[in-house]
Coordinates of C-alpha atoms in Angstrom, one line a residue:
Chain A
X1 CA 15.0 29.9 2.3
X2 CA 15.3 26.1 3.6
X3 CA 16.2 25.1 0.3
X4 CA 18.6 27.4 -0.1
X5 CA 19.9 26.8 3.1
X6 CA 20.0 23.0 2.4
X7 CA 22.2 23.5 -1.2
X8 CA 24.6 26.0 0.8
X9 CA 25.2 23.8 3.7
X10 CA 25.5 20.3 2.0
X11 CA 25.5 17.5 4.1
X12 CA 27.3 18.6 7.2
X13 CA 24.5 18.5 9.5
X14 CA 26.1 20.0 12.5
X15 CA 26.3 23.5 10.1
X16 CA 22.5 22.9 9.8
X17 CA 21.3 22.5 13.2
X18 CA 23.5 25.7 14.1
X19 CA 21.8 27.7 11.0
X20 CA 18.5 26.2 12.3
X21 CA 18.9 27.0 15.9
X22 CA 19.5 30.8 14.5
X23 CA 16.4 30.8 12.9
X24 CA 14.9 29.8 16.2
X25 CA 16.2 32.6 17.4
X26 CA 14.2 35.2 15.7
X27 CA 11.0 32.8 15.6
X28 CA 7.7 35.0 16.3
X29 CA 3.9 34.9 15.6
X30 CA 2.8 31.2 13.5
X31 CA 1.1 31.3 10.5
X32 CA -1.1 28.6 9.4
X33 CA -0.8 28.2 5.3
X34 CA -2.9 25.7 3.6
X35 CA -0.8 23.7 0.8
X36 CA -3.2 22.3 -1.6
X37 CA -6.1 20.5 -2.6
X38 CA -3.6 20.5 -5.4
X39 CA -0.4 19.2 -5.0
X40 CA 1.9 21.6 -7.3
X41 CA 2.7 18.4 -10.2
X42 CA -0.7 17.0 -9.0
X43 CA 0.5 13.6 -8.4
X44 CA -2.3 12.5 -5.8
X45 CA -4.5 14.9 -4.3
X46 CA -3.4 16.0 -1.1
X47 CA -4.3 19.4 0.9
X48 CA -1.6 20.1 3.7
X49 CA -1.7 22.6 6.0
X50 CA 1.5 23.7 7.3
X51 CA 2.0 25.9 10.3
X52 CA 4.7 27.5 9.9
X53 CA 7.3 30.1 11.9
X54 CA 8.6 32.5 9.5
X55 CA 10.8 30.2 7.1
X56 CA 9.9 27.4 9.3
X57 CA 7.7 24.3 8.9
X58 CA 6.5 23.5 12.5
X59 CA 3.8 21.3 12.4
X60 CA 2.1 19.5 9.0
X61 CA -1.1 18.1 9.0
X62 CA -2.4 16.1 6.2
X63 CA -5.5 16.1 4.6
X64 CA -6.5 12.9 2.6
X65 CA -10.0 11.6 1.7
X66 CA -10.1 13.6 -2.3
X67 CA -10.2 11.1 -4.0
X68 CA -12.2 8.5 -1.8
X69 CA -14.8 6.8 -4.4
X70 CA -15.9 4.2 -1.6
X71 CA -15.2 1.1 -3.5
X72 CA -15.9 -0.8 -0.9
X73 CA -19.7 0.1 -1.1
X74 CA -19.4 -0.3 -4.9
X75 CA -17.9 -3.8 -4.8
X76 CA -20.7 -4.8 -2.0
X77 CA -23.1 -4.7 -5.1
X78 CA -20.6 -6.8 -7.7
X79 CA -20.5 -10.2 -8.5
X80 CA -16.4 -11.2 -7.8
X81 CA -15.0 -10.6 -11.4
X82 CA -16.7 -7.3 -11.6
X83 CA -14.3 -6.3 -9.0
X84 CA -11.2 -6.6 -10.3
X85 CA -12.1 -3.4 -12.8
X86 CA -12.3 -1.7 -9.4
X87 CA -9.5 -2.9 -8.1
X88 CA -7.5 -1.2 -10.9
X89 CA -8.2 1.8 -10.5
X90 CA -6.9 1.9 -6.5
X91 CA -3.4 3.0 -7.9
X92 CA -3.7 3.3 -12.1
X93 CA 0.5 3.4 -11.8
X94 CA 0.3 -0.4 -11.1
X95 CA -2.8 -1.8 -12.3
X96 CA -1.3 -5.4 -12.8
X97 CA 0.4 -5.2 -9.3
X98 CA -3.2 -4.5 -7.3
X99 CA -5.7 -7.3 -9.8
X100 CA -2.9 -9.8 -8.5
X101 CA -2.9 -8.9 -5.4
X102 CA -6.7 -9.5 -5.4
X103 CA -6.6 -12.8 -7.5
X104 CA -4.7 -14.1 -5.0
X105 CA -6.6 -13.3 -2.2
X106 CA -10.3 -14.8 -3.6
X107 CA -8.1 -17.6 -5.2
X108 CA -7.0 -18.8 -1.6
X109 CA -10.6 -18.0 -0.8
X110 CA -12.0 -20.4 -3.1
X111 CA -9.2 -22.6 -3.0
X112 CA -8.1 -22.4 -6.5
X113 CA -4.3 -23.1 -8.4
X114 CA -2.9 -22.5 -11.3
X115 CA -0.8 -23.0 -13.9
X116 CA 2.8 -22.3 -13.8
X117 CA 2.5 -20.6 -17.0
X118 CA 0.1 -18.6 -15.8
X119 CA 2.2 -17.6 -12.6
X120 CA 4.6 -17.0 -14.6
X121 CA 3.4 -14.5 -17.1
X122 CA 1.5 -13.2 -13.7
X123 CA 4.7 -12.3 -12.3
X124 CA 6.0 -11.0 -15.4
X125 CA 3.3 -8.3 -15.9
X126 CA 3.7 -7.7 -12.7
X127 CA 7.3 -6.6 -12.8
X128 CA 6.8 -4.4 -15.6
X129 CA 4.4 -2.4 -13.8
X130 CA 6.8 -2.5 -10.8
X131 CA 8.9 -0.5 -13.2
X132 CA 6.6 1.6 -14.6
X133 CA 5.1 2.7 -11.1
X134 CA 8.7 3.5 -9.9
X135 CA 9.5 5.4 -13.1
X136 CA 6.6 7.5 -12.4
X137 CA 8.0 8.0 -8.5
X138 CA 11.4 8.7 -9.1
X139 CA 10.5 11.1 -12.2
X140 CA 8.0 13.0 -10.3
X141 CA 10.1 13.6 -7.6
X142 CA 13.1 14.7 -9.4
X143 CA 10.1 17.2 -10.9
X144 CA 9.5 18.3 -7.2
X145 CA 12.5 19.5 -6.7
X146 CA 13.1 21.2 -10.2
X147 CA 14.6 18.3 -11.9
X148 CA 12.2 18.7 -15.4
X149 CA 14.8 16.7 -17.7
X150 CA 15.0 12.8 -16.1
X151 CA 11.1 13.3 -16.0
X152 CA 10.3 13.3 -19.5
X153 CA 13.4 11.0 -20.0
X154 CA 11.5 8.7 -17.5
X155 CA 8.1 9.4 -18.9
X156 CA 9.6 7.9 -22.6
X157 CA 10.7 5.1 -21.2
X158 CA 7.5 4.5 -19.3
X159 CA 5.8 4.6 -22.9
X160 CA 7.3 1.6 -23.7
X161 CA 6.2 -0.4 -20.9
X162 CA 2.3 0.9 -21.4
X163 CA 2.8 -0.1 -25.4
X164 CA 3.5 -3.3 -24.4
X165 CA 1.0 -3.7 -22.2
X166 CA -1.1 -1.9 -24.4
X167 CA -1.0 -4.4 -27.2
X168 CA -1.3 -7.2 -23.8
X169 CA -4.4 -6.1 -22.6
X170 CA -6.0 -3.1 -25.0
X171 CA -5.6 -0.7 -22.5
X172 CA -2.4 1.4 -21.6
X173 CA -3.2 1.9 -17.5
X174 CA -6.3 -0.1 -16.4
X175 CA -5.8 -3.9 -17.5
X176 CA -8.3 -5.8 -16.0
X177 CA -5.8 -8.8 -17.7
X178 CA -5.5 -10.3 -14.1
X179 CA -8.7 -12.6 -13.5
X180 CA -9.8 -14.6 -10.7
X181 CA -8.2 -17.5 -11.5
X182 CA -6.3 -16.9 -14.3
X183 CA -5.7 -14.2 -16.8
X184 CA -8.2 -12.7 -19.2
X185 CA -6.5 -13.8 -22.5
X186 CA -3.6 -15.4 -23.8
X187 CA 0.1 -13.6 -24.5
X188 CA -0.1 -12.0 -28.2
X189 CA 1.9 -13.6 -30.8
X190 CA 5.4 -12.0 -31.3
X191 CA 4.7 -10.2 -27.4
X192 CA 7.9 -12.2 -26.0
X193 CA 10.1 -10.7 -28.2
X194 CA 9.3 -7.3 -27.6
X195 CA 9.8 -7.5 -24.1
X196 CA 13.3 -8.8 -24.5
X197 CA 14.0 -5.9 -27.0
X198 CA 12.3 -3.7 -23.7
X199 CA 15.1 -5.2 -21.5
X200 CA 18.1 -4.4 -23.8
X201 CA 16.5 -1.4 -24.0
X202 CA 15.9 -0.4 -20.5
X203 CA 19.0 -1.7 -18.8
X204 CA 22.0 1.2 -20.4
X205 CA 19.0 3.3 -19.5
X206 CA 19.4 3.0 -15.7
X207 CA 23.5 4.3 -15.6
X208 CA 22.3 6.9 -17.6
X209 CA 19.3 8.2 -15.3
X210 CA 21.8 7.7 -12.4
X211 CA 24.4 10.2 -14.1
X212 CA 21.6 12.5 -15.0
X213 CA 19.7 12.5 -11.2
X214 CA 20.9 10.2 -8.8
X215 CA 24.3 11.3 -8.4
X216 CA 23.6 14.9 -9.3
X217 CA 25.0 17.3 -6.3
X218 CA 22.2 19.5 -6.4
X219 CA 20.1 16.5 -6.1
X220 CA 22.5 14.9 -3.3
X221 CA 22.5 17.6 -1.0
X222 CA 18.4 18.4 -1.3
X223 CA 17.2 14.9 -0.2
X224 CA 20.6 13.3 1.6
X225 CA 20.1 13.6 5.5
X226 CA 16.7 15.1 4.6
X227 CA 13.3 13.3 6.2
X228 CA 15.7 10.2 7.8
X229 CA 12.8 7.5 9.4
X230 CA 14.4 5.1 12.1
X231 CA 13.4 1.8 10.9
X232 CA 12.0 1.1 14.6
X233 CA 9.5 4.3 13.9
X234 CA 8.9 3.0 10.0
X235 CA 7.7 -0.9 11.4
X236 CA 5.7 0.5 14.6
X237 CA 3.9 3.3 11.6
X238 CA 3.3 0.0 9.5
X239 CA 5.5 1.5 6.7
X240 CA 5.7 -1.2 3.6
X241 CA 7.5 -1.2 0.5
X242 CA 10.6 0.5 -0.9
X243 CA 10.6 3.0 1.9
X244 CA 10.5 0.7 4.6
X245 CA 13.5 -1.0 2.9
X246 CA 14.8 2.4 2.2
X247 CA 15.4 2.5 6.1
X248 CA 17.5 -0.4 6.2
X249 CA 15.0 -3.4 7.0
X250 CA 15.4 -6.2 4.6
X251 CA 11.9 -6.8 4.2
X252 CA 10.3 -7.8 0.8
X253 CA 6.9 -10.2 0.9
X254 CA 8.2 -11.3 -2.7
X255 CA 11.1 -13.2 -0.3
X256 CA 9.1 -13.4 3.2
X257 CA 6.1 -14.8 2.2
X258 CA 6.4 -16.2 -1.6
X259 CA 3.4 -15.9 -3.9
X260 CA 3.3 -16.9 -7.2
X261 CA 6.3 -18.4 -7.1
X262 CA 8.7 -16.2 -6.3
X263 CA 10.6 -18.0 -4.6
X264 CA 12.3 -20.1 -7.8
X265 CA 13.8 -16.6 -9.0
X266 CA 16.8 -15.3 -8.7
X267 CA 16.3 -11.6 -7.4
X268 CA 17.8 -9.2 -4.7
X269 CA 16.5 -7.2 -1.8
X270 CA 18.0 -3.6 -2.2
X271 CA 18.1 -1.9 1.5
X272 CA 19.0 2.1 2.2
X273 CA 22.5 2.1 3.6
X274 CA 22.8 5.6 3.7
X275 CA 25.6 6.0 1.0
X276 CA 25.0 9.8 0.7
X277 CA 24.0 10.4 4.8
X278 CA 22.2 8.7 7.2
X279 CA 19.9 5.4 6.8
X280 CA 16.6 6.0 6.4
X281 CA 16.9 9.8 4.2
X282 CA 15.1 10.5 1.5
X283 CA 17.8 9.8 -0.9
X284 CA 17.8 6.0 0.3
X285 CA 14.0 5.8 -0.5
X286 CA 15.0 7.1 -4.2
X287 CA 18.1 5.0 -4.3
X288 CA 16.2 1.8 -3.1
X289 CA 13.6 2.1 -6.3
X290 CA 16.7 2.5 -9.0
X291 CA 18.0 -0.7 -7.2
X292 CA 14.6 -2.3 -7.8
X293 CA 14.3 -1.5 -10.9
X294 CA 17.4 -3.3 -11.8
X295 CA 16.3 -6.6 -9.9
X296 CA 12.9 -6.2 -11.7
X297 CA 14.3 -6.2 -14.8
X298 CA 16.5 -9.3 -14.0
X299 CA 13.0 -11.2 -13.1
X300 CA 11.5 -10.3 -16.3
X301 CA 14.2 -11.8 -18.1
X302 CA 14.1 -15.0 -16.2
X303 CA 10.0 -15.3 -16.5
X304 CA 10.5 -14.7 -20.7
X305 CA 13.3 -17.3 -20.7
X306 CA 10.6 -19.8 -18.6
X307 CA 7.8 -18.6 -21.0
X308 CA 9.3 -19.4 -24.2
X309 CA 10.3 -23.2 -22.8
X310 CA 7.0 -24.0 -21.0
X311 CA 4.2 -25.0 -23.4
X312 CA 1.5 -23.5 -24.3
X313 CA -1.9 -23.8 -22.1
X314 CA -5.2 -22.2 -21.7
X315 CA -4.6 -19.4 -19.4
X316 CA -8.9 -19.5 -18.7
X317 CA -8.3 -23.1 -17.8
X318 CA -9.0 -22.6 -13.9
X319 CA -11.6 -19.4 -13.8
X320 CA -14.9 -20.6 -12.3
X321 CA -17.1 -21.2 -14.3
X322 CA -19.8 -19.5 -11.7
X323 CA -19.5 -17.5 -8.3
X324 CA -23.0 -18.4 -7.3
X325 CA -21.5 -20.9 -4.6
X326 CA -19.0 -19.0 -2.9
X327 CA -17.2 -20.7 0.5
X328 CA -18.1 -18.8 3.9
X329 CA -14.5 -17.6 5.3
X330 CA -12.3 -14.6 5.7
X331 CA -8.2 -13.9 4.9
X332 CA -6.3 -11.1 4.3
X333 CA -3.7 -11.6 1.8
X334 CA -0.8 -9.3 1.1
X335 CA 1.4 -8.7 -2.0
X336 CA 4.5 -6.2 -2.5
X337 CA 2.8 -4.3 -4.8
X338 CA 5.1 -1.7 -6.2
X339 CA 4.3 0.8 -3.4
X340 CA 4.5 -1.5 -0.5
X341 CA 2.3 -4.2 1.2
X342 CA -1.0 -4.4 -0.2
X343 CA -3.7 -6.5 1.1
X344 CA -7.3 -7.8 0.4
Chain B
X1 CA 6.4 -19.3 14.6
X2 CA 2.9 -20.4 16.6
X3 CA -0.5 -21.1 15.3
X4 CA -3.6 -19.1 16.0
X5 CA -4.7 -22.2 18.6
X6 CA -1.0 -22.0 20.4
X7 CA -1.7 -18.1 20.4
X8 CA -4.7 -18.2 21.8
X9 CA -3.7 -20.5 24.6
X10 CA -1.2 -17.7 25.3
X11 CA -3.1 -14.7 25.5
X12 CA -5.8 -17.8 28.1
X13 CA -2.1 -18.0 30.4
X14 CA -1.3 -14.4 30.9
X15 CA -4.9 -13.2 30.7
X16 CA -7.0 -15.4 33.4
X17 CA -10.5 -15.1 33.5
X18 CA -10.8 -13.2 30.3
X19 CA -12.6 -15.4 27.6
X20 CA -10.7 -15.7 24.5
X21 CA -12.6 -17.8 21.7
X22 CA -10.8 -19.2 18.7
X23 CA -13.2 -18.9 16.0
X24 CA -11.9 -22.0 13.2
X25 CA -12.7 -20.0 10.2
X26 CA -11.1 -21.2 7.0
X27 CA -8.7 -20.4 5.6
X28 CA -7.8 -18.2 8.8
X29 CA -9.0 -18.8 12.2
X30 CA -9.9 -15.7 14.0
X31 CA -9.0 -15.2 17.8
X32 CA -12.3 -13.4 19.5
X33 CA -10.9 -11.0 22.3
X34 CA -13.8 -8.8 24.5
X35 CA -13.1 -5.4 24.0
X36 CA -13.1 -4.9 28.1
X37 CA -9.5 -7.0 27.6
X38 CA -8.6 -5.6 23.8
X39 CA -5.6 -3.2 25.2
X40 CA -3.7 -5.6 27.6
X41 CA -4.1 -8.5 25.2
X42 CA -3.0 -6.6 22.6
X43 CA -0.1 -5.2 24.7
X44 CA 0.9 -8.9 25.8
X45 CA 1.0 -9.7 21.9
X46 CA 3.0 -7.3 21.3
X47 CA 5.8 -7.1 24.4
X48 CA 6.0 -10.7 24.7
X49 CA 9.2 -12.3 23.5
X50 CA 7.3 -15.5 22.4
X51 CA 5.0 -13.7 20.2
X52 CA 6.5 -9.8 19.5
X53 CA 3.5 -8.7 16.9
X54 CA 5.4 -5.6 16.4
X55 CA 3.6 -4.9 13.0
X56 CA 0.1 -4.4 12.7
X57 CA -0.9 -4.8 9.0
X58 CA -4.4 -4.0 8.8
X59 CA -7.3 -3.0 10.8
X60 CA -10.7 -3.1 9.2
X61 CA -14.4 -2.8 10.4
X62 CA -17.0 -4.7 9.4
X63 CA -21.0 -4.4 9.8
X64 CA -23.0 -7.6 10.7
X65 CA -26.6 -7.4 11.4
X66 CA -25.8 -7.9 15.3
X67 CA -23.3 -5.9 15.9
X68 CA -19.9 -4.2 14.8
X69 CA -16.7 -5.7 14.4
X70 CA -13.3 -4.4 14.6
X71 CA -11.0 -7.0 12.8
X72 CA -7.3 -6.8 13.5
X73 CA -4.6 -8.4 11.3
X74 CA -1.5 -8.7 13.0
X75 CA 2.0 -10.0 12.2
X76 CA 5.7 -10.1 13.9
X77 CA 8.8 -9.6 11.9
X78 CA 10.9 -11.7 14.7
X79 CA 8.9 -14.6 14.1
X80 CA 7.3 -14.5 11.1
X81 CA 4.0 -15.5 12.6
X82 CA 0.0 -13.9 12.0
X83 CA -2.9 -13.6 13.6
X84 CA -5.7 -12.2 13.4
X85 CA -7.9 -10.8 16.6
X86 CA -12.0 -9.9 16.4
X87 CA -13.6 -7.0 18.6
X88 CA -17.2 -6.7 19.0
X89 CA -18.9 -4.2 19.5
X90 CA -22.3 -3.1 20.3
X91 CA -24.7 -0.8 17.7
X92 CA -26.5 0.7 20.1
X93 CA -22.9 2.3 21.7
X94 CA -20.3 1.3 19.1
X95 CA -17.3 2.3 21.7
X96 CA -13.6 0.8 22.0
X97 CA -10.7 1.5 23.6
X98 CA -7.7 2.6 20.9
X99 CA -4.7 0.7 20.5
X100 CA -3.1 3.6 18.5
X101 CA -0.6 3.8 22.0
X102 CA 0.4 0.4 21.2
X103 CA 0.8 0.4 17.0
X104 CA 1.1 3.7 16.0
X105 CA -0.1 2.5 12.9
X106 CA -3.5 2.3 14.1
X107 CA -4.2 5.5 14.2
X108 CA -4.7 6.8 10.8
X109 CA -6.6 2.9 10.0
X110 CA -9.0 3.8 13.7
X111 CA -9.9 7.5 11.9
X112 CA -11.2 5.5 9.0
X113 CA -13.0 3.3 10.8
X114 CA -14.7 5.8 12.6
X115 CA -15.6 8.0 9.7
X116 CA -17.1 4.8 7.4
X117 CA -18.4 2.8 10.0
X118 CA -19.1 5.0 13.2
X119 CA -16.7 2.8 15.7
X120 CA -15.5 5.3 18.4
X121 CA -12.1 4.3 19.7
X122 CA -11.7 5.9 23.6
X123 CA -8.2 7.8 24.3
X124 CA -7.8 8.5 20.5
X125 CA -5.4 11.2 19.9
X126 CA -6.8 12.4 17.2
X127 CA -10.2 11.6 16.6
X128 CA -11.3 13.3 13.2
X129 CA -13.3 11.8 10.5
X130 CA -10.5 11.3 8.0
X131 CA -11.7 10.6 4.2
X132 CA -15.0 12.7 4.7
X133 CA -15.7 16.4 5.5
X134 CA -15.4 17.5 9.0
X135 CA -19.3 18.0 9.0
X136 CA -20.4 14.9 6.6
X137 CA -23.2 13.8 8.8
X138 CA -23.5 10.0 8.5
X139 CA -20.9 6.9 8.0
X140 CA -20.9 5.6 4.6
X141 CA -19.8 2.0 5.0
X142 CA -22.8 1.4 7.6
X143 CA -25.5 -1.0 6.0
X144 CA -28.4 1.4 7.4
X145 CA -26.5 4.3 5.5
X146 CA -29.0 6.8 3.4
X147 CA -26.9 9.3 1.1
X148 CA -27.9 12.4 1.7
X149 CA -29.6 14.2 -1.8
X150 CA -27.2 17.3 -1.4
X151 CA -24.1 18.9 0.9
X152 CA -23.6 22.4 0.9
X153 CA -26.0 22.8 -2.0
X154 CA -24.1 20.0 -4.2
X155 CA -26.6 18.2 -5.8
X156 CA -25.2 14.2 -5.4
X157 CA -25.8 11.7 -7.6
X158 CA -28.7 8.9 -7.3
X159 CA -27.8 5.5 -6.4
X160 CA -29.8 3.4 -8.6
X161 CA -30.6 -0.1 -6.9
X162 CA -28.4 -2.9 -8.5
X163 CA -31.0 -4.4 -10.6
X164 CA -31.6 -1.0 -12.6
X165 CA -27.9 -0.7 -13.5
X166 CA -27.0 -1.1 -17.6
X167 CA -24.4 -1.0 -19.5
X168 CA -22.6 1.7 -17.9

């Protein structure tokens, strides 16, 4: 009844609260109803049990901890390199995005640089499964809400990405390319190519998903005004990522605080500005990963331009040998992976 | 945008009498706060204009031989500065006050503390285990942990010693 409610009123909220406030009106005995283990696409396994008031949500309370697999225990009993495996499999959507943010963090550990060819093919693998995560977001949730078309649309165009990676790394979700100080092997032969032919490719696709989904009135009206987060409440929760920026904050550690040099490309920040509402509504969160994806694919083109001038070196050149002497000392590094801030 | 050393000569100004200790760890120092002082010091950190750590990024608990340590990584938007404070905290009564009133984002990152590594934060909202059962008896992440062989007639699996692992 709340979605139907939603599609009939359309964005006027003022008609809402009134329709809400007779809802109220007739409100009687709460009924707790679990939602879950299984979320109904089972994207993430979440159990959340809603109390509800006849059509009513009133209170949701999540459940998390399905699929905790401790790795912290389980990298306690690893050498360094062993960990990165691990480290993959914390979100299998964007493999590349979480060994780099790791990498990173033991590098400035053990006080390691290197090579701009390395950063840069780094940063390139790293966009791609920047977009690949966000297809997967913005496909499932059109899914949620009955949308089954832009997801297998999304899902094909996500195939290329994992081919590609695929014939990179020999795996199509969990890379372990990313090393400690460099990257497990060298770019295969005729790899550069393809990846340009992925941008010409991907880049009509975009309008087209926006005519399918984004600017779909169905779709509008369901997640416009729906779910808006202040950005004072999004920074003092510690949201990161495209829905903090889907709130209006310009905030991107790819701009803030530059790793991997970032800072020599040529890229945007895409913020919510509530086009279709209010800042901070769901459809800003949505709109804010399209935007990305855009900017992402601009990045890739400039790393493939700076890959095919800079010569070729060996991308092994600064792994350590050994980790049997490792420095005493503690950091906390953070990336943007493509979910938000992540940290080791 | 001020150093750990400039921080912690703040929080020694507004805080007199409390002993801060600015532990020169590389490649980040760490500012040592007792936990008797942990809410106002983090209140000053956050409310002052001069240092406005309005974001707290990460809050993790670690297990020494001595003691427990809460570890918090802190970071202000304003200024684009970081720091990052260290609790300690007693085994034999591993208590701390919260500062989930101060960084709401603490209070999700205080129930996993609790549940892996048995820290009890006083005046938490909230204070479930949150990536274990309700009744898990235990908290993993301790270093005296012993898995228990079943829960709720679920046979677990073995943990073989590290030297015993093959190619698996």
């Amino acid at each position: 009844m709340k979605r139907d409610l939603n599609i009939q009123l359309g964005p006027s909220s003022e008609k809402l609260e009134r329709a809400l406030a007779d809802v109220e009106d007739v409100h009687g005995e709460r009924m707790v109803l679990q939602m879950g283990p299984q979320h109904p696409a089972t994207h993430g396994v979440l159990r959340v049990e809603l109390e509800t008031d006849g059509e009513l949500v009133v209170k949701a309370t999540p459940h998390i901890g399905y699929l905790h697999r401790c790795f912290e225990k389980v990298a306690e009993n690893m050498t360094w390199p062993q960990v990165v495996p691990y480290v993959d499999r914390l979100d299998y959507l964007s493999s590349m995005n979480n060994a780099l943010g790791f990498a990173l963090s033991c590098e400035k550990i053990f006080g390691i640089e290197v090579s701009e060819r390395v950063q840069t093919i780094r940063v390139l693998v790293a966009e791609l499964n920047r977009i690949a995560s966000h297809l997967v977001a913005i496909g499932t949730y059109g899914l949620d809400i009955g949308a089954w078309t832009p997801f297998l649309l999304l899902f094909q165009q996500r195939e290329h990405i994992i081919d590609l990676f695929d014939e990179l790394s020999g795996s199509r979700l969990l890379y372990n390319y990313i090393w400690i100080g460099g990257l497990a092997h060298d770019l295969p032969e005729g790899w550069l190519p393809k990846v340009r032919a992925f941008i010409s490719y991907m880049q009509p696709k975009i309008p087209e998903l926006n005519q399918i989904l984004s600017f779909n009135k169905i779709f509008i009206e369901r997640t416009g005004k729906v779910a808006i987060l202040s950005p004072e409440l999004a920074v003092q929760y510690g949201v990161t990522g495209p829905n903090l920026r889907g709130s209006g904050v310009l905030w991107d550690l790819r701009k803030m605080q530059p790793y991997s040099g970032y800072e020599t490309y040529d890229f945007e920040i895409p913020v919510g500005r509530g086009e279709f509402g209010a800042v901070g509504e769901c459809l800003d969160r949505y709109i804010v990963r399209i935007r990305e994806m855009e900017q992402s694919l601009h990045i890739i083109e400039q790393a493939v331009e700076r890959l095919e001038r800079l010569p070729g070196d060996d991308v092994r050149a600064a792994v350590p040998k050994t980790f049997s002497k490792v420095p005493v000392g503690e950091t906390y590094f953070r990336t943007e992976s493509a979910k938000g801030e992540l940290g080791f | 945008m001020l150093a750990p050393a400039e921080i912690t000569e703040y929080l020694r100004s507004a805080h007199s009498g409390a002993e801060f200790i600015l532990e020169e760890t590389v490649p980040e120092a760490v500012i040592r706060v007792p936990s008797g002082i942990l809410c106002e010091a983090a209140r000053t950190l956050r409310d002052d204009p001069r240092l406005r750590f309005d974001c707290l990024m990460c809050l993790s608990a670690v297990d020494r031989p001595e003691e427990l340590q809460a570890v918090y990584h802190l970071y202000s938007m304003e200024h684009d500065h970081s720091c990052a404070l260290r609790c300690c905290i007693p085994k034999d009564n591993p208590e701390i006050p919260t500062v989930s009133d101060i960084w709401p984002a603490a209070e999700w990152h205080e129930r996993e503390a609790f549940d892996m590594m048995g820290i009890r934060f006083t005046g938490h909202p909230d204070p479930r285990r949150i990536l274990c059962a309700d009744d898990w008896e235990g908290h993993p992440l301790r270093r005296d942990y012993q898995p228990p062989s079943e829960f709720h007639g679920i046979p677990l699996t073995t943990i073989l010693p590290p030297e015993s692992e093959t190619s698996s």
